[in-house]
Coordinates of C-alpha atoms in Angstrom, one line a residue:
M254 CA 0.1 0.0 0.0
F255 CA 3.0 1.9 1.0
P256 CA 4.6 3.8 -2.1
S257 CA 7.0 2.2 -4.5
P258 CA 10.4 4.4 -5.0
A259 CA 9.2 4.7 -8.8
Q260 CA 5.6 5.5 -7.7
P261 CA 5.1 10.5 -6.6
L262 CA 3.8 11.1 -3.6
Y263 CA 0.6 12.5 -4.8
A264 CA 0.2 10.0 -7.2
F265 CA 0.1 8.0 -3.3
R266 CA -1.4 10.8 -1.6
E267 CA -4.8 10.3 -4.3
N268 CA -5.4 6.7 -4.5
C269 CA -6.1 7.0 -0.9
F270 CA -8.2 9.2 -1.6
L271 CA -9.8 8.3 -3.4
I272 CA -10.4 5.1 -0.4
C273 CA -11.0 7.2 2.0
S274 CA -13.7 9.2 0.5
S275 CA -15.2 7.3 -1.1
G276 CA -16.0 4.8 1.4
E277 CA -16.4 1.9 -1.0
S278 CA -14.3 -0.3 -2.7
I279 CA -13.9 1.5 -5.3
T280 CA -10.4 2.4 -7.1
R281 CA -8.9 1.9 -10.4
S282 CA -7.6 -2.0 -9.9
R283 CA -11.0 -2.3 -7.3
R284 CA -8.8 -5.0 -4.8
V285 CA -8.5 -2.7 -2.2
D286 CA -9.9 -4.7 0.8
F287 CA -11.0 -2.9 4.2
R288 CA -7.0 -3.0 5.5
A289 CA -5.8 -0.4 2.9
R290 CA -8.7 1.9 3.8
Y291 CA -6.3 2.1 7.1
N292 CA -3.0 2.4 6.4
C293 CA -4.1 5.3 3.6
R294 CA -6.0 7.0 6.9
Y295 CA -2.8 6.7 8.7
V296 CA -0.9 8.0 5.9
N297 CA -2.5 10.2 5.7
R298 CA -3.2 12.0 9.4
F299 CA 1.2 10.8 9.3
I300 CA 1.2 14.3 6.4
M301 CA -0.8 16.8 8.6
S302 CA 1.7 16.0 11.8
S303 CA 5.1 16.7 9.8
K304 CA 3.6 19.5 8.3
T305 CA 2.3 21.9 11.4
V306 CA 6.1 20.8 12.9
L307 CA 8.0 22.1 9.1
F308 CA 5.3 24.6 10.0
S309 CA 6.3 25.9 14.1
V310 CA 9.6 25.3 13.2
M311 CA 9.7 28.2 9.6
I312 CA 8.1 30.0 12.3
F313 CA 10.6 29.7 15.3
I314 CA 13.2 30.9 12.4
L315 CA 11.8 33.7 11.9
N316 CA 10.8 35.0 15.1
S317 CA 15.1 34.0 16.1
A318 CA 15.9 36.2 12.8
R319 CA 14.1 38.6 13.7
G320 CA 15.4 39.8 18.0
Q321 CA 18.8 39.5 16.6
K322 CA 18.5 41.9 13.6
S323 CA 16.2 45.0 16.6
S324 CA 19.1 44.0 18.9
Q325 CA 21.3 44.7 16.5
N326 CA 20.2 47.5 16.1
A327 CA 18.8 49.0 19.6
L328 CA 22.9 48.5 20.3
M329 CA 23.7 50.8 17.0
E330 CA 21.4 53.3 18.1
C331 CA 22.8 55.5 20.1
P332 CA 20.6 58.6 21.3
S333 CA 21.9 62.1 19.8
L334 CA 22.9 64.7 22.2
D335 CA 22.8 67.6 19.8
K336 CA 20.1 71.1 20.0
G337 CA 20.5 69.5 24.4
D338 CA 18.5 72.4 25.2
S339 CA 15.8 71.1 23.2
Y340 CA 15.1 68.3 25.9
T341 CA 13.6 68.5 28.9
Q342 CA 16.0 67.1 31.9
S343 CA 14.6 63.5 32.4
E344 CA 14.6 63.3 28.6
F345 CA 18.0 64.7 28.6
L346 CA 19.4 62.4 31.0
S347 CA 18.3 59.9 29.2
R348 CA 19.8 60.7 26.3
L349 CA 22.9 61.0 28.5
A350 CA 23.5 58.2 31.0
H351 CA 22.0 55.2 28.3
E352 CA 24.5 52.6 28.2
C353 CA 25.0 52.5 25.3
R354 CA 27.7 55.7 26.1
Y355 CA 27.4 54.8 30.5
D356 CA 28.1 52.1 32.2
R357 CA 26.6 52.9 35.7
L358 CA 29.1 50.0 36.9
L359 CA 32.3 51.2 35.8
L360 CA 34.6 54.1 38.0
P361 CA 34.8 57.0 36.3
T362 CA 38.0 57.1 35.9
Y363 CA 38.0 53.4 33.7
Q364 CA 39.8 54.4 30.4
T365 CA 42.2 56.6 31.7
G366 CA 43.7 54.0 34.8
E367 CA 44.0 56.8 37.1
V368 CA 42.4 57.9 41.2
V369 CA 39.0 58.9 42.0
Y370 CA 39.1 61.4 44.4
V371 CA 35.3 62.3 46.5
H372 CA 35.1 64.9 48.4
A373 CA 33.3 64.1 52.0
S374 CA 32.0 67.0 54.2
A375 CA 29.0 66.5 56.8
Y376 CA 27.1 69.1 58.3
V377 CA 25.0 67.7 62.0
Y378 CA 22.0 69.1 63.6
F379 CA 21.5 66.8 66.3
I380 CA 23.3 64.8 68.9
Q381 CA 21.9 62.4 71.6
P382 CA 24.3 61.1 73.4
A383 CA 23.3 57.6 75.4
E384 CA 22.6 55.9 77.9
A385 CA 25.9 54.9 80.0
H386 CA 26.0 51.1 79.7
D387 CA 24.4 52.0 75.4
L388 CA 27.9 52.4 74.6
N389 CA 27.0 54.4 71.7
F390 CA 25.2 57.5 70.7
K391 CA 22.4 58.3 68.3
L392 CA 23.9 60.4 65.3
H393 CA 21.4 63.0 63.0
F394 CA 23.6 64.1 59.9
L395 CA 23.6 65.6 56.1
L396 CA 27.1 63.3 54.4
Q397 CA 27.9 65.8 51.3
L398 CA 30.1 63.2 48.7
R399 CA 31.5 66.0 45.8
W400 CA 33.2 63.5 42.6
T401 CA 34.3 64.3 39.3
D402 CA 32.6 61.9 36.2
A403 CA 33.5 63.1 33.2
R404 CA 31.0 60.9 31.0
L405 CA 28.0 62.7 32.8
A406 CA 29.7 66.8 31.0
Y407 CA 27.3 68.4 28.9
T408 CA 28.5 71.5 28.3
L409 CA 29.0 70.7 24.8
Y410 CA 25.9 69.2 24.3
S411 CA 23.4 71.7 26.4
P412 CA 25.4 75.0 27.0
E413 CA 22.1 76.9 28.5
R414 CA 21.8 73.5 30.4
T415 CA 22.9 75.0 34.2
K416 CA 22.5 72.3 36.0
I417 CA 20.6 68.6 36.6
I418 CA 19.1 68.0 39.7
G419 CA 17.2 64.2 40.6
E420 CA 16.6 62.7 43.7
S421 CA 16.4 58.3 44.0
D422 CA 16.1 57.9 40.3
L423 CA 18.5 59.9 39.2
R424 CA 20.7 57.8 42.1
Q425 CA 19.8 54.8 40.4
R426 CA 21.8 55.8 36.6
I427 CA 24.8 57.1 37.7
W428 CA 27.7 55.2 39.9
V429 CA 28.0 57.0 43.2
P430 CA 31.0 55.6 45.4
H431 CA 29.7 52.7 47.9
L432 CA 30.3 54.0 52.3
Y433 CA 30.4 51.9 55.1
M434 CA 30.4 53.7 58.6
S435 CA 32.8 50.8 60.1
N436 CA 31.2 52.2 63.7
E437 CA 27.7 52.1 63.2
Q438 CA 25.7 50.1 64.9
S439 CA 22.3 50.7 63.1
S440 CA 21.9 54.1 60.7
S441 CA 19.1 54.0 57.4
L442 CA 18.2 56.7 54.9
M443 CA 15.4 60.1 56.2
G444 CA 12.0 61.3 54.7
T445 CA 8.7 60.9 55.3
D446 CA 7.4 60.5 51.9
S447 CA 10.2 59.2 49.7
K448 CA 13.8 59.4 50.9
D449 CA 15.8 62.1 51.6
V450 CA 19.2 61.6 48.6
L451 CA 19.2 65.2 46.6
I452 CA 21.9 64.4 43.4
S453 CA 22.7 66.9 41.2
I454 CA 25.9 66.9 37.8
A455 CA 27.4 70.6 37.2
P456 CA 27.9 71.0 33.1
D457 CA 31.7 70.0 33.5
G458 CA 30.8 66.8 35.3
E459 CA 30.3 67.3 38.5
V460 CA 28.2 64.9 40.7
L461 CA 27.4 66.4 44.6
F462 CA 25.6 64.0 45.9
S463 CA 24.1 64.5 49.8
R464 CA 22.2 62.1 51.4
R465 CA 20.0 63.3 55.0
M466 CA 21.0 59.7 57.3
Q467 CA 20.3 58.5 61.3
A468 CA 22.8 56.7 63.1
V469 CA 23.7 55.2 66.2
L470 CA 27.4 54.8 66.5
Y471 CA 29.3 52.7 69.6
C472 CA 31.5 54.8 71.7
W473 CA 33.8 53.3 73.7
M474 CA 33.8 54.8 76.8
N475 CA 35.9 55.1 79.4
L476 CA 34.6 55.4 83.5
Q477 CA 36.9 55.4 85.3
K478 CA 36.8 59.3 86.5
F479 CA 32.1 59.0 86.3
P480 CA 30.9 60.8 86.7
F481 CA 33.2 63.3 85.6
D482 CA 34.5 61.6 83.0
D483 CA 35.3 63.1 79.1
Q484 CA 34.7 60.9 76.5
K485 CA 35.8 61.1 72.8
C486 CA 32.9 60.0 70.3
S487 CA 33.2 59.2 66.5
M488 CA 31.7 58.5 63.5
N489 CA 34.3 56.4 60.7
L490 CA 33.5 56.5 57.3
E491 CA 35.9 53.7 54.6
S492 CA 35.4 52.9 51.4
W493 CA 34.2 49.8 51.1
K494 CA 34.6 48.0 47.3
Y495 CA 37.8 49.8 46.1
N496 CA 40.6 50.3 48.1
A497 CA 43.3 53.5 48.1
S498 CA 44.7 52.8 45.0
I499 CA 41.6 53.3 42.9
L500 CA 39.8 55.7 45.4
R501 CA 41.0 58.5 47.5
L502 CA 38.9 59.7 50.6
M503 CA 39.0 63.7 51.9
W504 CA 37.7 66.2 53.9
E505 CA 36.8 69.7 51.8
K506 CA 40.1 71.7 52.4
E507 CA 37.0 74.3 53.8
N508 CA 34.6 73.6 56.3
P509 CA 34.2 70.0 57.1
V510 CA 32.1 69.2 59.6
R511 CA 29.8 71.5 60.3
L512 CA 27.5 71.9 63.4
S513 CA 23.7 73.3 63.9
S514 CA 23.8 76.9 66.0
E515 CA 20.3 75.0 67.1
L516 CA 22.5 71.4 68.5
H517 CA 21.6 71.0 72.2
L518 CA 22.7 68.7 75.0
T519 CA 21.6 67.4 78.0
E520 CA 23.4 65.4 80.1
Y521 CA 27.2 66.4 78.0
S522 CA 28.8 70.0 76.4
L523 CA 30.9 69.0 73.5
L524 CA 34.8 70.8 74.2
D525 CA 36.0 70.3 70.9
F526 CA 35.5 68.5 67.1
W527 CA 37.7 67.8 65.0
T528 CA 38.9 65.6 61.2
N529 CA 41.1 63.7 60.4
E530 CA 41.9 60.8 57.2
S531 CA 43.7 57.4 57.4
V532 CA 43.8 54.4 55.9
V533 CA 43.4 50.9 57.5
R534 CA 44.3 47.7 56.1
G535 CA 41.9 45.9 54.2
D536 CA 42.4 41.9 54.0
I537 CA 39.9 37.7 54.3
V538 CA 40.3 39.1 58.2
N539 CA 37.4 41.7 57.6
M540 CA 35.9 40.0 54.5
R541 CA 37.3 43.0 51.7
L542 CA 36.8 41.9 47.7
G543 CA 41.0 41.8 48.0
A544 CA 43.7 42.7 50.5
G545 CA 45.4 46.0 50.4
N546 CA 44.8 49.0 52.0
Y547 CA 40.9 51.0 51.8
S548 CA 40.8 55.3 52.5
A549 CA 38.7 56.3 56.0
L550 CA 37.6 58.7 57.2
K551 CA 36.7 60.2 60.6
F552 CA 35.0 62.8 62.7
T553 CA 36.3 62.9 66.8
F554 CA 34.3 65.2 69.2
K555 CA 34.8 65.5 73.0
L556 CA 32.5 65.3 75.3
G557 CA 32.0 66.6 79.0
R558 CA 29.1 64.8 80.8
E559 CA 27.4 67.3 83.0
V560 CA 28.3 66.4 87.2
G561 CA 25.2 68.8 87.6
Y562 CA 22.5 65.9 87.8
Y563 CA 25.4 63.9 89.8
L564 CA 25.9 66.3 92.4
M565 CA 22.2 66.9 93.1
D566 CA 20.9 63.8 92.9
Y567 CA 23.4 61.5 94.4
F568 CA 26.5 64.2 95.8
I569 CA 24.9 65.6 97.8
P570 CA 22.0 63.0 99.2
S571 CA 25.3 60.9 100.1
M572 CA 27.1 63.6 101.8
M573 CA 23.7 64.2 104.3
I574 CA 23.2 60.9 105.4
V575 CA 26.9 60.4 106.3
A576 CA 26.0 63.8 108.0
M577 CA 22.9 62.1 109.9
S578 CA 24.6 58.9 110.9
W579 CA 26.3 61.0 113.1
V580 CA 23.7 62.3 115.1
T581 CA 24.5 59.3 117.0
F582 CA 27.0 60.8 119.0
W583 CA 24.4 62.9 121.1
L584 CA 22.8 60.2 121.6
Q585 CA 23.6 58.3 125.4
A586 CA 26.3 55.1 125.1
D587 CA 22.9 53.1 126.4
A588 CA 20.8 53.8 124.0
S589 CA 21.2 50.8 122.1
A590 CA 17.8 51.1 120.6
P591 CA 17.3 54.6 118.9
R592 CA 21.5 54.5 117.7
I593 CA 20.7 51.4 116.8
T594 CA 17.9 52.7 113.8
L595 CA 19.1 55.3 113.1
G596 CA 22.8 53.4 112.3
T597 CA 20.9 51.1 110.4
S598 CA 19.0 53.5 109.0
T599 CA 21.5 55.4 107.2
M600 CA 23.2 52.9 105.6
L601 CA 20.5 50.7 104.1
S602 CA 19.3 54.5 103.1
F603 CA 22.9 55.4 101.2
I604 CA 23.1 51.1 99.7
T605 CA 19.5 52.3 97.5
L606 CA 20.7 55.2 96.7
A607 CA 23.8 53.7 95.3
S608 CA 22.6 51.5 93.2
S609 CA 19.9 53.2 92.1
Q610 CA 22.6 55.4 90.3
A611 CA 25.1 52.1 89.6
K612 CA 22.0 50.9 87.0
T613 CA 22.7 53.1 84.3
L614 CA 26.6 52.6 84.1
P615 CA 27.7 48.9 83.0
K616 CA 29.7 46.2 84.2
V617 CA 33.2 47.5 84.5
S618 CA 36.4 45.2 85.6
Y619 CA 38.4 47.8 86.9
I620 CA 37.3 51.2 89.3
K621 CA 34.7 53.8 89.2
A622 CA 35.7 58.0 90.3
S623 CA 30.9 57.2 92.1
E624 CA 32.5 53.9 93.7
I625 CA 35.5 55.0 95.8
W626 CA 32.9 58.0 96.9
F627 CA 30.8 54.9 97.4
L628 CA 33.2 53.2 100.1
G629 CA 34.6 55.5 100.9
C630 CA 30.9 57.1 102.2
I631 CA 30.0 53.5 103.5
G632 CA 33.1 53.2 105.6
F633 CA 31.7 56.5 107.7
I634 CA 28.2 54.9 108.2
F635 CA 29.8 51.6 108.9
S636 CA 33.2 53.0 111.5
A637 CA 29.6 55.1 113.3
L638 CA 28.2 51.8 114.1
V639 CA 31.5 50.0 115.1
E640 CA 31.7 53.3 117.8
F641 CA 28.3 52.6 119.2
A642 CA 29.1 48.9 120.0
F643 CA 32.3 49.9 121.7
V644 CA 31.2 52.9 123.6
N645 CA 28.0 50.3 125.0
T646 CA 30.3 47.4 125.6
I647 CA 32.7 50.0 127.6
W648 CA 29.6 51.6 129.6
R649 CA 28.6 47.9 130.0
R650 CA 31.2 47.5 132.4
K651 CA 31.2 48.2 136.3
K652 CA 34.3 48.6 137.7
V653 CA 36.7 52.1 137.4
V654 CA 39.0 52.8 136.3
S655 CA 42.8 54.3 137.1
L656 CA 44.7 56.7 134.8
K657 CA 48.1 58.7 134.8
K658 CA 46.2 61.8 132.8
V659 CA 43.1 62.6 131.5
N660 CA 43.9 62.0 127.6
S661 CA 43.5 59.8 125.0
K662 CA 46.3 57.7 124.7
Y663 CA 46.2 56.5 128.4
I664 CA 41.9 56.4 128.3
L665 CA 42.4 54.2 125.0
K666 CA 44.7 52.2 126.3
S667 CA 42.7 52.1 129.5
T668 CA 40.5 50.6 127.3
L669 CA 41.9 48.9 125.6
T670 CA 43.4 46.3 128.1
P671 CA 42.2 42.8 128.9
R672 CA 39.7 42.5 132.0
L673 CA 42.4 40.2 133.1
A674 CA 45.7 42.7 133.5
R675 CA 43.7 45.9 135.1
K676 CA 42.8 43.1 138.0
E677 CA 46.5 42.5 139.1
L678 CA 47.1 46.0 138.1
Q679 CA 44.9 46.8 140.4
K680 CA 46.3 44.1 143.0
E681 CA 49.5 45.3 143.3
L682 CA 48.9 49.0 143.4
R683 CA 47.0 48.4 146.3
E684 CA 50.5 45.8 147.5
S685 CA 53.0 48.9 147.1
S686 CA 50.5 52.1 147.8
P687 CA 49.6 51.3 152.1
Q688 CA 49.6 54.9 152.6
L689 CA 47.0 55.1 149.8
S690 CA 44.9 58.0 150.1
K691 CA 41.7 59.0 148.5
S692 CA 40.2 62.2 147.4
R693 CA 36.9 63.8 144.9
S694 CA 37.5 65.9 142.3
C695 CA 35.1 68.4 140.9
S696 CA 33.5 66.2 137.8
S697 CA 34.7 65.8 134.7
L698 CA 31.5 66.1 132.7
Q699 CA 30.1 69.5 134.8
Q700 CA 27.1 67.5 136.6
E701 CA 25.6 67.5 139.6
T702 CA 27.0 63.9 141.5
S703 CA 23.0 62.6 142.3
S704 CA 22.3 60.0 144.0
D705 CA 20.2 58.0 142.4
P706 CA 21.1 55.2 139.6
A707 CA 20.1 56.1 137.0
G708 CA 20.2 60.2 137.3
P709 CA 22.4 62.1 134.7
G710 CA 24.8 62.7 137.3
Y711 CA 25.5 59.2 138.9
N712 CA 29.3 58.5 138.9
N713 CA 30.4 61.0 137.4
Y714 CA 33.4 62.0 139.6
L715 CA 37.9 61.8 139.5
T716 CA 38.6 60.4 142.0
V717 CA 42.1 61.4 142.4
H718 CA 45.2 59.4 144.8
S719 CA 47.8 61.1 146.4
F720 CA 51.0 58.7 146.3
P721 CA 54.8 59.6 147.5
S722 CA 57.6 59.9 145.5
A723 CA 59.8 56.9 147.2
L724 CA 56.8 54.6 146.0
N725 CA 57.2 53.9 142.2
L726 CA 54.2 52.7 141.1
P727 CA 53.7 50.4 137.4
T728 CA 51.9 52.5 134.8
I729 CA 49.3 51.8 131.7
T730 CA 51.5 50.4 128.5
T731 CA 51.2 48.1 125.8
Q732 CA 54.2 46.2 127.8
S733 CA 53.3 42.5 128.2
Y734 CA 52.2 41.4 131.9
D735 CA 55.6 40.6 132.4
D736 CA 57.3 43.4 131.6
L737 CA 54.9 45.3 133.1
I738 CA 56.4 43.4 136.6
A739 CA 59.5 43.1 135.8
S740 CA 59.5 47.5 135.4
G741 CA 57.9 47.8 138.8
G742 CA 61.0 46.6 140.9
R743 CA 62.9 49.6 139.5
Q744 CA 63.3 52.7 142.9
P745 CA 62.7 56.7 141.0
R746 CA 65.4 58.9 141.7
N747 CA 65.2 60.9 144.2
N748 CA 66.4 64.9 142.6
G749 CA 66.5 66.3 146.7
S750 CA 69.1 65.9 149.0
E751 CA 68.8 64.1 152.7
G752 CA 68.1 67.5 154.4
S753 CA 65.8 69.7 152.2
D754 CA 63.4 71.3 153.6
E755 CA 61.0 70.9 150.6
P756 CA 58.3 69.0 150.4
P757 CA 58.7 65.5 148.2
Q758 CA 56.7 65.4 144.6
H759 CA 53.6 63.1 144.6
H760 CA 52.6 61.4 141.6
T761 CA 48.8 61.5 140.6
W762 CA 46.0 59.1 139.6
T763 CA 42.8 59.5 138.2
Q764 CA 39.9 57.2 137.6
M765 CA 37.2 57.4 135.7
T766 CA 34.3 55.5 134.9
P767 CA 32.8 53.6 132.4
Q768 CA 30.4 55.7 131.6
E769 CA 32.7 58.3 131.6
I770 CA 34.8 56.8 129.4
A771 CA 32.1 56.2 127.1
T772 CA 31.2 59.0 126.9
W773 CA 34.3 61.3 126.1
I774 CA 34.8 58.8 123.5
D775 CA 31.4 60.1 121.9
K776 CA 32.8 63.5 122.1
R777 CA 35.1 63.0 120.7
S778 CA 34.1 61.6 117.8
R779 CA 31.4 64.8 117.3
L780 CA 34.7 66.3 116.5
L781 CA 37.1 63.8 114.7
F782 CA 34.2 62.6 112.3
P783 CA 33.5 65.1 110.3
L784 CA 37.4 66.5 110.7
L785 CA 38.2 62.7 108.4
F786 CA 35.5 63.5 106.2
I787 CA 36.2 66.8 105.2
F788 CA 39.9 65.6 104.1
F789 CA 38.2 62.6 102.4
N790 CA 36.0 65.0 100.5
I791 CA 39.7 67.2 100.2
V792 CA 41.9 64.3 98.8
Y793 CA 39.1 63.0 96.5
W794 CA 37.7 66.4 94.5
T795 CA 40.9 67.0 94.2
F796 CA 42.2 63.6 92.2
V797 CA 38.2 64.4 90.2
Y798 CA 39.7 67.1 88.8
C799 CA 43.0 67.8 89.2
L800 CA 44.1 64.3 88.1

């Protein structure tokens, strides 16, 4: 049924058409059966599908040829810049920055290989130093970059056009240096409806790129003299993509950084600011694209902390709390309840005050000036509590103390002498001075004697004994008891002659009650503690302001 090599395809198709269309077994040879009709139908379908495939291939080839031709035409056709003054700014910019003559991914000097110099300037109108524990500050500023791109020069094409100004859409068409802040915590472009970006192109190709930004930058503070410290914080700008041999950052020669006249700080005062240029080493460690030196700019400002807040809220209240702890020296030594209550309340009040202030500081390993003040004040408050425990212990003693003289040296020695040594000394005094005479003197407290044990003048008297000069009595010293007994056998020299009529010299010994000693210590503490605190203040404030 299939055509023979000598039979043309159209003749074979004609026979098949007659067989398939008539529905009868009528052919030229009149010998076609059912199988012949089926084979004809199969061949018909094969021929139709082949034509469809061939037609699709031809359409694809034609479309490809048209696409290549249109691409070649687009590359060959570059919009003209002649009569540039007749175009609008958008039309002229689209022609000037067309891809046929401008590639925004390449440096302005990619053909000559020269260094691109980018000049920077900043206008700062807001500085917000954060709390000390955050170690950062917030900055609002206007950053302006200036460079020259000869590919954008249009003096010859549009001489009457003075400047091309655009915003974010223009920024997407031209080359812009990629800078970043190395000490940045977070940053963003500012703006309401759109980002505050402004670009202007001069006729000679000078590009001026301005953007308004807000940034939170790290500031590694030194808090050793807190709150009397001065901090130096900086903004670091570095080139991200190109090293110093390709792109160089420079500050403007005149007024590189300007501050707003309305700039005001609360906790700090701006003492000084300056700029400098440097290069940083780039390698695989800081994930640079290539090794080399990268250009960098730094703007540093010095901030001095205002101490008025800390004086009013921390130092003056702490002074008052320390002075309040001295009120216990005017209370009687056996008044345990009020003295303990006053001492512990002042201690807890000062700890609460200091802890609220310490919450604003980071946890650092070195000691700060505020902590020195805290330790000094807490030491004075604690010493007042220890003084109360000391005088209260002395007050509860029952036996009097013998003193050679009524002064600090002998009173403290007699108070600190162990009880056994005092008993042995009194026994030796009684055995070695049988002719000891006792006389009563005026009270050292200038109070009337009362028979009532609860009265204020009870036992407030001094007992004075007169000893012959021949007797050598031991004195109260810090030596051991054996040394004291060994020195007691020595007799003093008698300077007077035996036949002299002058009366012999007498040694005077005084006895004080424990209540008198406790009151005497309280009186001295009333003067000693304020003087020591004043001396501590002199040393402290000299350290924080002069060192």
